[in-house]
Coordinates of C-alpha atoms in Angstrom, one line a residue:
M1333 CA 0.0 0.0 0.0
V1334 CA 1.3 3.5 -0.9
A1335 CA 1.4 5.9 2.0
A1336 CA 0.1 9.3 1.1
L1337 CA 2.0 11.8 3.3
V1338 CA 0.9 15.3 4.2
K1339 CA 3.3 18.1 5.1
G1340 CA 5.3 17.4 8.2
Q1341 CA 4.3 13.7 8.3
N1342 CA 6.9 10.9 8.4
A1343 CA 7.1 7.3 7.6
A1344 CA 9.6 4.5 8.3
L1345 CA 11.6 3.0 5.5
A1346 CA 11.5 -0.8 5.5
V1347 CA 14.0 -1.2 2.6
G1348 CA 17.7 -0.4 2.4
E1349 CA 17.7 1.2 -1.1
V1350 CA 15.3 3.8 -2.3
V1351 CA 14.6 6.1 -5.3
L1352 CA 13.4 9.6 -4.8
S1353 CA 11.7 11.5 -7.7
V1354 CA 9.4 14.4 -8.3
R1355 CA 6.9 14.7 -11.1
G1356 CA 4.3 17.1 -12.3
G1357 CA 4.2 20.9 -12.1
V1358 CA 6.8 23.0 -13.8
A1359 CA 10.0 21.6 -15.2
A1360 CA 12.4 21.3 -12.2
D1361 CA 15.8 20.0 -11.4
L1362 CA 16.4 17.6 -8.5
S1363 CA 19.5 17.8 -6.2
A1364 CA 20.4 16.6 -2.7
L1365 CA 22.2 17.9 0.4
L1366 CA 23.8 15.4 2.8
V1367 CA 23.9 17.2 6.1
N1368 CA 25.0 16.5 9.7
A1369 CA 22.9 17.0 12.8
A1370 CA 23.6 20.7 12.6
G1371 CA 22.1 20.9 9.1
R1372 CA 25.5 21.5 7.4
V1373 CA 27.3 19.6 4.7
R1374 CA 30.7 18.1 5.8
S1375 CA 32.2 19.5 2.6
D1376 CA 31.1 20.6 -0.9
A1377 CA 31.3 16.9 -1.9
D1378 CA 28.1 16.4 0.0
F1379 CA 26.1 18.4 -2.5
V1380 CA 24.7 16.2 -5.3
F1381 CA 23.6 17.9 -8.4
F1382 CA 23.9 17.6 -12.2
N1383 CA 27.6 18.5 -12.4
Q1384 CA 28.5 16.4 -9.3
P1385 CA 26.0 13.5 -9.5
Q1386 CA 27.4 11.3 -6.8
A1387 CA 28.1 11.4 -3.0
P1388 CA 28.6 8.5 -0.6
G1389 CA 25.4 6.4 -0.8
V1390 CA 23.6 8.9 -3.1
R1391 CA 23.5 9.1 -6.8
L1392 CA 21.6 11.5 -9.2
H1393 CA 20.6 9.3 -12.1
G1394 CA 18.5 11.1 -14.7
A1395 CA 15.6 12.7 -12.9
A1396 CA 15.8 10.6 -9.7
L1397 CA 18.0 10.3 -6.6
E1398 CA 19.1 6.7 -5.9
V1399 CA 20.0 6.2 -2.2
V1400 CA 21.7 3.2 -0.7
L1401 CA 21.1 3.9 2.9
S1402 CA 23.7 1.5 4.3
A1403 CA 26.4 3.4 2.3
V1404 CA 25.6 6.8 3.7
P1405 CA 28.3 7.9 6.2
A1406 CA 27.4 7.8 9.9
E1407 CA 28.0 11.6 10.2
V1408 CA 25.2 12.3 7.7
A1409 CA 22.0 12.7 9.7
Q1410 CA 19.7 13.9 6.9
I1411 CA 19.5 13.8 3.1
R1412 CA 17.5 16.7 1.9
A1413 CA 16.0 16.4 -1.6
V1414 CA 15.6 19.9 -3.3
I1415 CA 13.7 20.9 -6.4
T1416 CA 14.6 24.0 -8.3
V1417 CA 12.6 25.4 -11.2
A1418 CA 14.5 24.7 -14.5
D1419 CA 13.7 28.0 -16.2
D1420 CA 14.2 31.5 -15.1
G1421 CA 10.9 33.3 -14.3
D1422 CA 9.0 30.1 -13.5
T1423 CA 7.7 29.4 -10.0
F1424 CA 6.2 26.3 -8.5
G1425 CA 2.9 28.2 -8.0
G1426 CA 2.6 28.7 -11.8
S1427 CA 1.4 25.2 -12.5
G1428 CA 0.0 22.1 -10.9
A1429 CA 1.4 20.9 -7.6
P1430 CA 4.4 18.7 -7.9
M1431 CA 4.4 15.2 -6.4
A1432 CA 7.4 13.7 -4.6
S1433 CA 7.6 10.0 -4.2
V1434 CA 9.9 7.4 -2.6
A1435 CA 10.1 3.9 -4.3
D1436 CA 12.1 0.8 -3.8
R1437 CA 14.6 -0.3 -6.5
A1438 CA 12.0 -2.4 -8.2
G1439 CA 9.9 0.7 -8.8
N1440 CA 7.3 -0.1 -6.1
V1441 CA 6.1 3.3 -4.7
L1442 CA 6.4 3.4 -0.9
C1443 CA 5.0 6.8 -0.2
E1444 CA 3.9 9.9 -2.1
F1445 CA 3.6 13.6 -1.1
V1446 CA 1.7 16.2 -3.1
I1447 CA 3.5 19.5 -2.4
D1448 CA 0.6 21.9 -2.5
G1449 CA 0.3 25.5 -1.3
L1450 CA 3.2 26.8 -3.3
D1451 CA 3.2 30.2 -4.8
R1452 CA 6.2 32.2 -5.9
E1453 CA 8.8 29.8 -4.7
S1454 CA 11.5 28.7 -7.2
V1455 CA 13.4 26.5 -4.7
V1456 CA 11.7 23.9 -2.4
I1457 CA 13.0 21.3 0.0
A1458 CA 10.7 18.4 -1.0
L1459 CA 11.6 15.5 1.2
E1460 CA 14.2 14.5 3.7
L1461 CA 15.5 11.1 4.7
Y1462 CA 16.7 11.1 8.2
R1463 CA 18.0 8.7 10.9
R1464 CA 16.0 7.9 14.0
G1465 CA 18.4 5.7 16.0
E1466 CA 19.2 2.7 13.7
Q1467 CA 16.2 3.3 11.5
W1468 CA 15.9 5.5 8.4
K1469 CA 12.6 7.5 7.9
V1470 CA 11.2 9.9 5.3
R1471 CA 9.6 13.2 6.2
A1472 CA 7.4 15.3 3.9
V1473 CA 8.8 18.8 4.0
G1474 CA 7.4 20.8 1.1
Q1475 CA 9.1 24.0 2.4
G1476 CA 9.8 26.8 -0.1
Y1477 CA 13.1 28.6 0.4
A1478 CA 12.9 32.4 0.6
G1479 CA 16.3 33.0 -1.0
G1480 CA 17.6 31.7 -4.3
F1481 CA 19.3 28.4 -5.0
A1482 CA 22.8 29.8 -4.2
D1483 CA 21.4 31.0 -0.8
L1484 CA 20.0 27.6 -0.1
V1485 CA 23.2 25.7 -0.6
T1486 CA 25.3 28.4 1.1
D1487 CA 23.1 28.2 4.2
H1488 CA 23.8 24.5 4.3
G1489 CA 27.6 25.1 4.2
V1490 CA 28.3 24.7 0.5
S1491 CA 31.1 27.0 -0.6
V1492 CA 30.1 29.1 -3.7
D1493 CA 32.5 32.0 -3.5
D1494 CA 35.2 30.6 -5.7
E1495 CA 33.1 28.8 -8.3
P1496 CA 29.5 30.0 -8.2
A1497 CA 28.8 28.8 -11.7
A1498 CA 29.6 25.3 -10.7
V1499 CA 27.0 25.3 -8.0
A1500 CA 24.0 26.8 -9.7
A1501 CA 22.4 24.5 -12.3
P1502 CA 22.6 25.9 -15.8
A1503 CA 19.7 28.0 -17.0
V1504 CA 19.0 25.7 -19.9
R1505 CA 16.9 27.3 -22.6
T1506 CA 13.3 26.5 -23.2
A1507 CA 12.1 26.4 -26.8
P1508 CA 8.6 27.4 -27.9
G1509 CA 6.1 24.5 -27.7
E1510 CA 7.7 22.6 -24.8
A1511 CA 4.6 23.2 -22.6
A1512 CA 2.5 21.3 -25.2
L1513 CA 4.4 18.1 -24.7
S1514 CA 3.3 15.4 -22.3
F1515 CA 5.0 15.2 -19.0
E1516 CA 7.0 12.2 -20.0
K1517 CA 8.2 13.7 -23.2
R1518 CA 9.1 17.0 -21.5
Q1519 CA 11.1 15.2 -18.8
K1520 CA 13.1 13.2 -21.5
L1521 CA 13.7 16.4 -23.4
D1522 CA 14.7 18.2 -20.2
M1523 CA 17.2 15.5 -19.3
R1524 CA 18.7 15.6 -22.8
K1525 CA 19.0 19.4 -22.8
R1526 CA 20.9 19.2 -19.5
E1527 CA 23.3 16.7 -21.1
V1528 CA 23.9 19.1 -24.0
A1529 CA 24.4 22.0 -21.4
K1530 CA 27.0 20.0 -19.5
I1531 CA 29.1 19.6 -22.6
L1532 CA 28.8 23.2 -23.5
I1533 CA 29.7 24.3 -20.0
D1534 CA 32.7 21.9 -19.9
K1535 CA 33.9 23.3 -23.2
S1536 CA 33.4 27.0 -22.1
A1537 CA 30.7 27.4 -24.8
F1538 CA 27.5 27.6 -22.8
G1539 CA 25.4 30.5 -24.0
T1540 CA 26.7 30.3 -27.5
R1541 CA 24.1 31.0 -30.2
A1542 CA 24.3 29.2 -33.6
R1543 CA 22.1 27.8 -36.3
V1544 CA 21.8 24.0 -36.3
V1545 CA 21.3 22.3 -39.6
L1546 CA 20.5 18.6 -39.9
V1547 CA 21.4 16.7 -43.0
I1548 CA 20.2 13.1 -43.4
D1549 CA 21.1 10.4 -45.9
K1550 CA 18.1 8.9 -47.7
T1551 CA 19.9 6.5 -50.0
G1552 CA 18.7 3.0 -50.5
S1553 CA 21.3 1.5 -48.2
M1554 CA 19.6 3.3 -45.3
Q1555 CA 16.5 1.3 -45.8
K1556 CA 16.9 -0.7 -42.6
M1557 CA 17.5 2.4 -40.5
Y1558 CA 14.4 4.1 -41.8
S1559 CA 12.2 1.0 -41.3
A1560 CA 13.5 0.3 -37.9
G1561 CA 12.9 3.9 -36.7
T1562 CA 16.6 4.6 -36.2
V1563 CA 16.5 7.8 -38.2
H1564 CA 13.3 9.0 -36.4
R1565 CA 15.2 8.6 -33.1
V1566 CA 18.2 10.4 -34.5
V1567 CA 15.9 13.4 -35.2
E1568 CA 14.4 13.3 -31.7
R1569 CA 17.9 13.3 -30.1
M1570 CA 19.1 16.2 -32.2
I1571 CA 16.3 18.5 -31.1
P1572 CA 17.9 19.2 -27.6
V1573 CA 21.0 20.5 -29.4
A1574 CA 18.9 23.0 -31.3
T1575 CA 17.1 24.1 -28.2
Q1576 CA 20.4 25.1 -26.5
L1577 CA 22.1 26.7 -29.5
D1578 CA 19.5 28.1 -32.0
D1579 CA 17.8 31.3 -31.2
D1580 CA 14.3 29.9 -31.7
G1581 CA 15.2 26.4 -30.8
T1582 CA 14.4 25.0 -34.3
L1583 CA 16.3 22.5 -36.4
E1584 CA 16.8 23.1 -40.1
A1585 CA 16.6 19.9 -42.1
Y1586 CA 17.6 18.4 -45.4
L1587 CA 17.3 15.0 -46.9
Y1588 CA 19.7 14.0 -49.6
A1589 CA 20.8 11.4 -52.1
L1590 CA 21.8 12.3 -55.7
T1591 CA 20.0 15.6 -55.1
Y1592 CA 18.3 16.9 -52.0
A1593 CA 15.1 18.3 -50.5
K1594 CA 15.0 21.3 -48.1
L1595 CA 12.4 20.3 -45.5
P1596 CA 10.4 22.5 -43.1
D1597 CA 12.2 23.3 -39.9
I1598 CA 11.7 20.9 -37.0
T1599 CA 10.1 22.3 -33.9
V1600 CA 10.0 20.9 -30.4
A1601 CA 6.2 20.6 -30.4
G1602 CA 5.9 19.2 -34.0
A1603 CA 8.9 16.9 -34.1
E1604 CA 7.0 13.6 -33.8
Q1605 CA 4.6 14.5 -36.6
W1606 CA 7.4 16.0 -38.7
A1607 CA 9.3 12.6 -38.6
K1608 CA 6.1 10.7 -39.7
T1609 CA 5.5 13.2 -42.5
Y1610 CA 9.0 13.6 -43.9
L1611 CA 11.2 10.6 -43.1
H1612 CA 10.7 8.5 -46.2
L1613 CA 12.8 6.9 -49.0
K1614 CA 10.1 6.8 -51.7
G1615 CA 6.9 8.3 -52.8
T1616 CA 5.5 11.7 -52.8
H1617 CA 4.9 13.4 -49.4
Q1618 CA 3.6 17.0 -48.8
G1619 CA 4.4 17.7 -52.5
I1620 CA 8.0 16.4 -52.3
D1621 CA 8.9 13.7 -54.8
Y1622 CA 11.2 11.4 -52.9
D1623 CA 12.0 9.3 -55.9
R1624 CA 13.4 12.3 -57.7
I1625 CA 15.9 12.8 -54.9
G1626 CA 17.3 9.5 -55.9
G1627 CA 18.6 6.4 -54.2
R1628 CA 22.4 6.8 -54.5
N1629 CA 24.5 9.4 -52.9
D1630 CA 26.2 12.6 -54.1
E1631 CA 27.0 14.9 -51.2
L1632 CA 28.1 17.9 -53.2
P1633 CA 24.7 19.3 -54.1
V1634 CA 23.3 19.3 -50.6
M1635 CA 26.6 20.6 -49.1
R1636 CA 26.6 23.5 -51.6
A1637 CA 23.0 24.2 -50.8
V1638 CA 23.8 24.5 -47.1
I1639 CA 26.8 26.7 -47.9
D1640 CA 24.6 29.0 -49.9
T1641 CA 22.5 29.7 -46.8
L1642 CA 25.4 30.8 -44.6
T1643 CA 25.4 34.4 -43.5
T1644 CA 27.6 35.8 -40.6
E1645 CA 26.3 33.7 -37.7
P1646 CA 27.9 30.5 -36.6
T1647 CA 26.3 27.3 -38.0
L1648 CA 26.6 23.7 -36.8
V1649 CA 25.9 21.2 -39.5
L1650 CA 25.0 17.7 -38.2
F1651 CA 25.5 15.4 -41.3
F1652 CA 24.3 11.8 -40.8
T1653 CA 25.2 9.2 -43.4
D1654 CA 26.0 5.5 -43.8
G1655 CA 29.0 6.4 -46.1
G1656 CA 29.8 5.7 -49.7
F1657 CA 31.3 9.2 -50.5
A1658 CA 32.6 8.7 -54.1
K1659 CA 33.7 12.2 -54.9
K1660 CA 36.6 12.3 -52.5
R1661 CA 38.7 14.9 -54.3
E1662 CA 35.7 17.3 -54.9
I1663 CA 34.6 17.0 -51.2
A1664 CA 38.0 17.7 -49.9
A1665 CA 38.2 20.8 -52.2
L1666 CA 34.8 21.9 -51.0
M1667 CA 35.8 21.6 -47.4
R1668 CA 38.9 23.7 -48.0
E1669 CA 36.8 26.3 -49.6
A1670 CA 34.2 26.1 -46.8
A1671 CA 36.9 26.6 -44.1
H1672 CA 36.6 30.4 -44.8
L1673 CA 32.9 30.3 -43.9
P1674 CA 31.1 30.4 -40.5
A1675 CA 30.1 26.7 -40.4
F1676 CA 31.4 23.6 -38.6
W1677 CA 30.6 20.3 -40.3
Q1678 CA 30.1 17.4 -37.9
F1679 CA 29.8 14.2 -39.9
I1680 CA 28.4 11.1 -38.2
G1681 CA 28.7 7.7 -39.7
L1682 CA 25.8 5.3 -39.1
G1683 CA 26.4 1.6 -39.2
K1684 CA 29.4 -0.5 -40.2
A1685 CA 30.9 0.9 -43.4
N1686 CA 34.0 2.2 -45.0
F1687 CA 33.6 5.9 -44.6
G1688 CA 36.6 6.8 -46.7
V1689 CA 37.3 10.5 -47.1
L1690 CA 35.3 11.3 -43.9
R1691 CA 37.9 9.7 -41.7
T1692 CA 40.6 12.0 -43.2
L1693 CA 38.8 15.3 -42.8
D1694 CA 40.4 16.1 -39.4
E1695 CA 43.8 15.9 -41.0
L1696 CA 42.9 17.8 -44.2
D1697 CA 45.6 20.3 -45.0
D1698 CA 45.4 23.8 -46.5
R1699 CA 42.5 25.1 -44.4
V1700 CA 42.5 28.3 -42.5
V1701 CA 40.7 26.5 -39.6
D1702 CA 39.7 22.9 -38.9
N1703 CA 36.1 23.1 -39.9
A1704 CA 35.0 19.4 -39.8
G1705 CA 34.8 16.4 -37.5
F1706 CA 33.8 12.8 -38.0
F1707 CA 33.0 9.8 -35.9
A1708 CA 31.2 6.5 -36.6
L1709 CA 28.7 4.6 -34.6
D1710 CA 27.9 0.9 -35.4
D1711 CA 24.6 1.3 -33.5
I1712 CA 23.6 4.7 -32.5
D1713 CA 20.7 3.4 -30.4
R1714 CA 23.2 1.7 -28.1
V1715 CA 25.0 5.0 -27.3
D1716 CA 23.6 6.9 -24.4
D1717 CA 22.8 10.6 -24.6
A1718 CA 25.8 11.8 -22.6
E1719 CA 28.3 10.0 -24.9
L1720 CA 26.4 11.0 -28.0
Y1721 CA 26.4 14.7 -27.2
R1722 CA 30.0 14.6 -26.0
R1723 CA 31.0 13.3 -29.4
L1724 CA 28.6 15.6 -31.3
L1725 CA 29.8 18.8 -29.6
G1726 CA 33.4 17.9 -28.7
E1727 CA 35.0 19.8 -31.6
F1728 CA 32.4 22.6 -32.2
P1729 CA 33.6 24.9 -29.4
D1730 CA 37.2 24.5 -30.5
W1731 CA 36.2 25.6 -34.0
L1732 CA 34.3 28.6 -32.6
R1733 CA 37.4 29.9 -30.9
A1734 CA 39.6 29.3 -33.9
A1735 CA 37.0 30.9 -36.2
R1736 CA 36.8 34.0 -34.0
T1737 CA 40.6 34.3 -34.0
A1738 CA 40.7 34.0 -37.7
G1739 CA 38.0 36.6 -38.1
I1740 CA 35.5 34.2 -39.7
I1741 CA 32.9 34.9 -37.1
R1742 CA 32.6 37.9 -34.8
A1743 CA 30.1 36.9 -32.2

């Protein structure tokens, strides 16, 4: 039976491993403070958040806190679970009441707590796990914090003087249409956005604005990836990149084979329908003749089409292909020419193939800056988001700095 707690109520925990999570209401980040009997952390290492996801006995995994009670140090008297609104300007009173829950490792919910009565709070201590003798218990707190997030952690003994940016969760950008998504989809998008933000922070590129262009291979050899939904999932996983880089959070899109089609931009709210409408190999869809695009590959037309759209703003081109680049000399020449332009080309090889010239782009000579990167994935579905975004965005910030130095971009 699930115990429904009210504010101030407590319950004993009969299991040794629990999972704390919060759902509903506005998008929020979850963190934890491991404090002693005086309500203070022993050191900054007792603060668990996105950029420091683990402390003894406590791990932030996705949108949940996993706690192994026997592994929590004896000096820790309480574990305080904190929720912080994800977007500047939001408050917990601006939407439905969030619900905090504690479950066992099998997913069986032990207790729930509807945190109602919130108004203008942006930071709330949701629950706390605490020791009572040899027993661990959970208390429904639901207490808003008058100060900001930095005040909360400072009052608990976390040092923010030297590196305040490392303590506060990044203000990830929200794109138009996110509110229309289901809670589950919004949570998945939010988790992916934060993985993108982590990479940009680590590479000192957080806050950068750039167009994001997606180019997708639609040659016949991609048949299995289209029919299996792999390409659909690629599109879904690229949207968080656009939300954090592009001014309006949209993803510009092309399909190519012998020639290409410029497709409508992909928005957060319309992404699922966009994939159903436009990800095809044959037929006519929304007035686009997919057979005319062809079934074999020639990258030069679509690459020149993207180049023709470049202005002065930085552009990240995410180019997905299963290989077979035949015009190696022409592509190398085009990349040398494009090195003077404000675009970085990230090529991603899908499946097991001989990617030829793509593997040599990093070492291509006679370029003012290194404007291309490449990596291959045998099965992109088996690569988690953190690793995928690390590889996608690993070279882009370096190119930004080099392009600024060379005067290719000014921003």
